[in-house]
Amino acid sequence: MALTTPASLGGGIAAEQVRRQLTGNRSDVSGKAFQAILIAALATSIVILGVLVYDVAQTGSGTLTGRLGDFLQGSLRSQAEASGILQGLRGTFFIGVFTVVVAFPVGIASAIYLEEYARSTRLTRFIDVSIRNLAGVPSVVYGILGLAIFVKALGSFTGPDAQGRSVISAGLTLAILVLPIVIITSAEALRAVPAELREAAYGVGATTWEVTKHHVIPYAAPGILTGTVLALARALGEAAPLILVGAVTGFLSGGTGMSLDSLDERFTAMPIVITTWAGRPGADWEQATAAAIVVLLAVVLLANAIAILLRNRYEKKRG
Amino acid sequence: MPDNLTREVRLMAENGSPVPRTEPAPPGVPQQAVFDVSGVAVYYGDFRAVRDVSLDVRQHEITAFIGPSGCGKSTMLRCFNRMNDLIDTARVEGDISYHGVDLYDPAVNPVEVRRRIGMVFQKPNPFPKSIYDNVAYGPKVAGAKGNLDDVVEEALQGAALWDEVKDRLKESGMSLSGGQQQRLCIARAIATDPEVLLMDEPCSALDPIATGRIEDLMVEIKERYTIIIVTHNMQQAARVSDRTAFFTTEVNEESDRRTGLLVEYADTDKIFTTPDDERTENYVTGRFG
Amino acid sequence: MTSLASNPTSYSLEDFHGSRSRMRKERIVRAVLFTAASTSIVISVAIVASLIGEAWTFVSQVELAALWTDGWFPRRGMYDVKTLVSGSLIVTVIAMAVAGPLGLGAAVYLSEYAPATVRKVVKPALEILAGIPSVVLGFFALTFLSPVIVQRLNDEATQFNIAAAGIGVGILTIPLVASISEDAMRSVPMALREASYGLGARKITTTIRVVIPAAVSGLVAAFIVAVSRAIGETMVVFIAAGATGGSLFSTDIFRPGQTMTAAMASQAAGTDQVRGAGLTFQSLFFVGMLLFLVTLVLNVLASRFVRRVRQAY
């Protein structure tokens, strides 16, 4: 469609014609359809999330409203109506503690070394590659690591009376599992620190550690915090490695001690409780499982939501 | 200068190694060289960014580095306080000596170099801290203890910023205007009592009025400091500097990447009126840019 | 301070050594940080070391015939590897059939179409989906996907079945596909889109002909990472696909089945300890080694593709 040159026609008619061509009467059917498909894809994903949360909450609501106190404070039993998740909560709590105490400092320190200190040598590139590969190793393989090292090789330290199958072994295994996540997210936060800030501090004669401690870490702190909270959430939800390091899937006597002495005893954790109960037949077990899931989801999703909010807030602030 | 004396004594007591301070030479006495540069080339990995730089920088003078972009003038500037160390692949060949000490001797600690040779950057980069803390930071990490009020005031006065900020030292350095921020950065640099100030296009992010103030300031403080300034702006070099080095770029024979090199180094008057080299003349007269 | 330039001060090397205590601190900090960084290498080595010993024992002692039998029953000495590999493959294919289109569609919409307000709400929602523990998806697959979707498609389907597990794994990987794909498309320079619009192209044409081809390396990487994640996913299959005791070789997605990962978990679960006759314990490490190698290759491949995107822009 070539535009008619306005000179060949009267001014008014030309304007009318140009207007018609620019507004166009071609309706974009394929474009609209394409967009509809995309929206459907996105909507499906979100709807699944909604259905999942709704379904679980619905199924678990009876247990949670009927006997919440008992449920939170009870132990593993053979009847669903009498069972509680205290032992699971206790195991998951200590796993979280191990993650915070072991994975956070080591992970953040690694990230600082790699971003602020390391020159690009063959060794640091090798470290970098191994971190990236560790991040992709399936969690069940970390379970093998935990089984071989913390349970078998170091069993006399991690749990002399439990053949190594203690919450110490589990906590260390999951701390190792999330270490690459902590490193990668912290390194990203450090990389986002503007070079000018470092230059300014180096320029007045600060050492690398002074530059890092006084300027880089404070600037990167929200990003680092976000990454660590996400990693924590991941550790609390993992089940496969725990099965390998011998979390109790049947019945457990004890397993509620909150003292440091009790760390070398046999244990279970929330994801394991859920796995075990999910495999049992009957509507009452299904309800108990759903109730346990609601508790776990509340913890994990709360952690995630905090991390996401935190990040979005600082992203906005920094533009 | 009694103030200066007490401060020097204090720093000496704290660090054991005072920063020598010399007064400007009386007329007729030959100027002493602060830096002696001979045959310097800088590489980033295999890439040679600048080559064949030989010059001497004299005390209490303003030396300007000019030239088209990519000519290596900023790269060269960053060699003087070993800022290039921060880039993994950077490598310096040749000799750069500072009062006779080889700056690239393995025994030389870049941290000590930067305390004596301060730097002001292209974009004003105050720390996201208070004005006071910005200025006090350098002396603090160098080990100065106790009350730094005098040091902060002296530095801010030296940077002609004191009167504008003396009532709001607790406010963030980021709250200042661009020109004020850059003067804050100058105050921060002189607070460690350096002998040399390196300025990397310090006015390129500023408006003409703020630029004028910084230029005036440079001329004022050259009595106390030796200044090297990299600038895009030839008028600026002509206005403030005593000596000018003209850099340009040349295409390498083996690859099509460009390497910078020093073409001519002389009194500023000579560079802008009767340069020896044709390339310099073409550049300063605007025939090549 | 009355000395003149005729009596110049000069430096010696000692002036540039720096304060000894400050430099010592710097060295100590550096050493501590380096030690932390090198733990990643130690862990990598430990993983390989803990896998390789027992895996080698298994490979060198197992009768070859036991590796090709009717099914995977490690406690009875039947180590049919094809049962596990085909199980993992089927689950992965189903998962990708779910996560591929949904994840990619969501990514294209978020990157090219979505208004800022929609992005602001939807992205966190997808991230929350990414944070859901896999045991929860396993339960969802068993109690919802299996009866409500799979058994409706095929009334012969058993309660525990591979199809529900596959869909569950797929849901788990949607956010992964979406976020890597979206990153890849957003890193396509605006100028390319503008060039296309400047020629009068429509949005759909620009997206399909310009943006997606430019981002293709990243999209491939997203797909590979998701495959790797699906192969490595344990709990969904363990809970929803049944067959915890072992499994006959089967390619029927409406029946129970076993994957490499679920087989490993099964061996450890239910009993107090990993045990059984002969090489049962070792077979666990053998499967672990197999899994480790497969995912390693996929991850290396994916990072190649990611690097290609980085180099392009």
mmCIF file with all atom_site columns, C-alpha atoms in Angstrom, chain A residues 13 35 55 62 74 89 92 94 112 166 175 186-187 221 230 245 269 277 281 292 315:
data_model
loop_
_atom_site.group_PDB
_atom_site.id
_atom_site.type_symbol
_atom_site.label_atom_id
_atom_site.label_alt_id
_atom_site.label_comp_id
_atom_site.label_asym_id
_atom_site.label_entity_id
_atom_site.label_seq_id
_atom_site.pdbx_PDB_ins_code
_atom_site.Cartn_x
_atom_site.Cartn_y
_atom_site.Cartn_z
_atom_site.occupancy
_atom_site.B_iso_or_equiv
_atom_site.pdbx_formal_charge
_atom_site.auth_seq_id
_atom_site.auth_comp_id
_atom_site.auth_asym_id
_atom_site.auth_atom_id
_atom_site.pdbx_PDB_model_num
ATOM 1  C CA . ILE A 1 13  ? -8.900 14.446  1.375  1.00 0.00 ? 13  ILE A CA 1
ATOM 2  C CA . GLN A 1 35  ? -0.950 -13.129 23.873 1.00 0.00 ? 35  GLN A CA 1
ATOM 3  C CA . ASP A 1 55  ? -6.263 -28.067 48.696 1.00 0.00 ? 55  ASP A CA 1
ATOM 4  C CA . GLY A 1 62  ? -9.854 -30.144 60.526 1.00 0.00 ? 62  GLY A CA 1
ATOM 5  C CA . GLY A 1 74  ? 2.375  -34.471 70.281 1.00 0.00 ? 74  GLY A CA 1
ATOM 6  C CA . LEU A 1 89  ? 9.603  -29.381 64.448 1.00 0.00 ? 89  LEU A CA 1
ATOM 7  C CA . THR A 1 92  ? 13.788 -28.937 61.535 1.00 0.00 ? 92  THR A CA 1
ATOM 8  C CA . PHE A 1 94  ? 18.130 -27.697 64.655 1.00 0.00 ? 94  PHE A CA 1
ATOM 9  C CA . ILE A 1 112 ? 33.881 -12.289 49.910 1.00 0.00 ? 112 ILE A CA 1
ATOM 10 C CA . SER A 1 166 ? 21.799 -37.830 64.449 1.00 0.00 ? 166 SER A CA 1
ATOM 11 C CA . ALA A 1 175 ? 24.445 -26.926 55.583 1.00 0.00 ? 175 ALA A CA 1
ATOM 12 C CA . SER A 1 186 ? 26.110 -13.473 48.266 1.00 0.00 ? 186 SER A CA 1
ATOM 13 C CA . ALA A 1 187 ? 28.586 -13.138 45.410 1.00 0.00 ? 187 ALA A CA 1
ATOM 14 C CA . ALA A 1 221 ? 24.001 -6.658  53.277 1.00 0.00 ? 221 ALA A CA 1
ATOM 15 C CA . LEU A 1 230 ? 16.246 -18.294 50.656 1.00 0.00 ? 230 LEU A CA 1
ATOM 16 C CA . VAL A 1 245 ? 21.447 -39.929 56.694 1.00 0.00 ? 245 VAL A CA 1
ATOM 17 C CA . ALA A 1 269 ? 12.239 -33.600 60.758 1.00 0.00 ? 269 ALA A CA 1
ATOM 18 C CA . TRP A 1 277 ? 2.470  -39.887 56.764 1.00 0.00 ? 277 TRP A CA 1
ATOM 19 C CA . PRO A 1 281 ? -3.498 -45.102 53.755 1.00 0.00 ? 281 PRO A CA 1
ATOM 20 C CA . ALA A 1 292 ? 1.839  -30.904 58.892 1.00 0.00 ? 292 ALA A CA 1
ATOM 21 C CA . GLU A 1 315 ? 16.107 -2.885  44.610 1.00 0.00 ? 315 GLU A CA 1
#
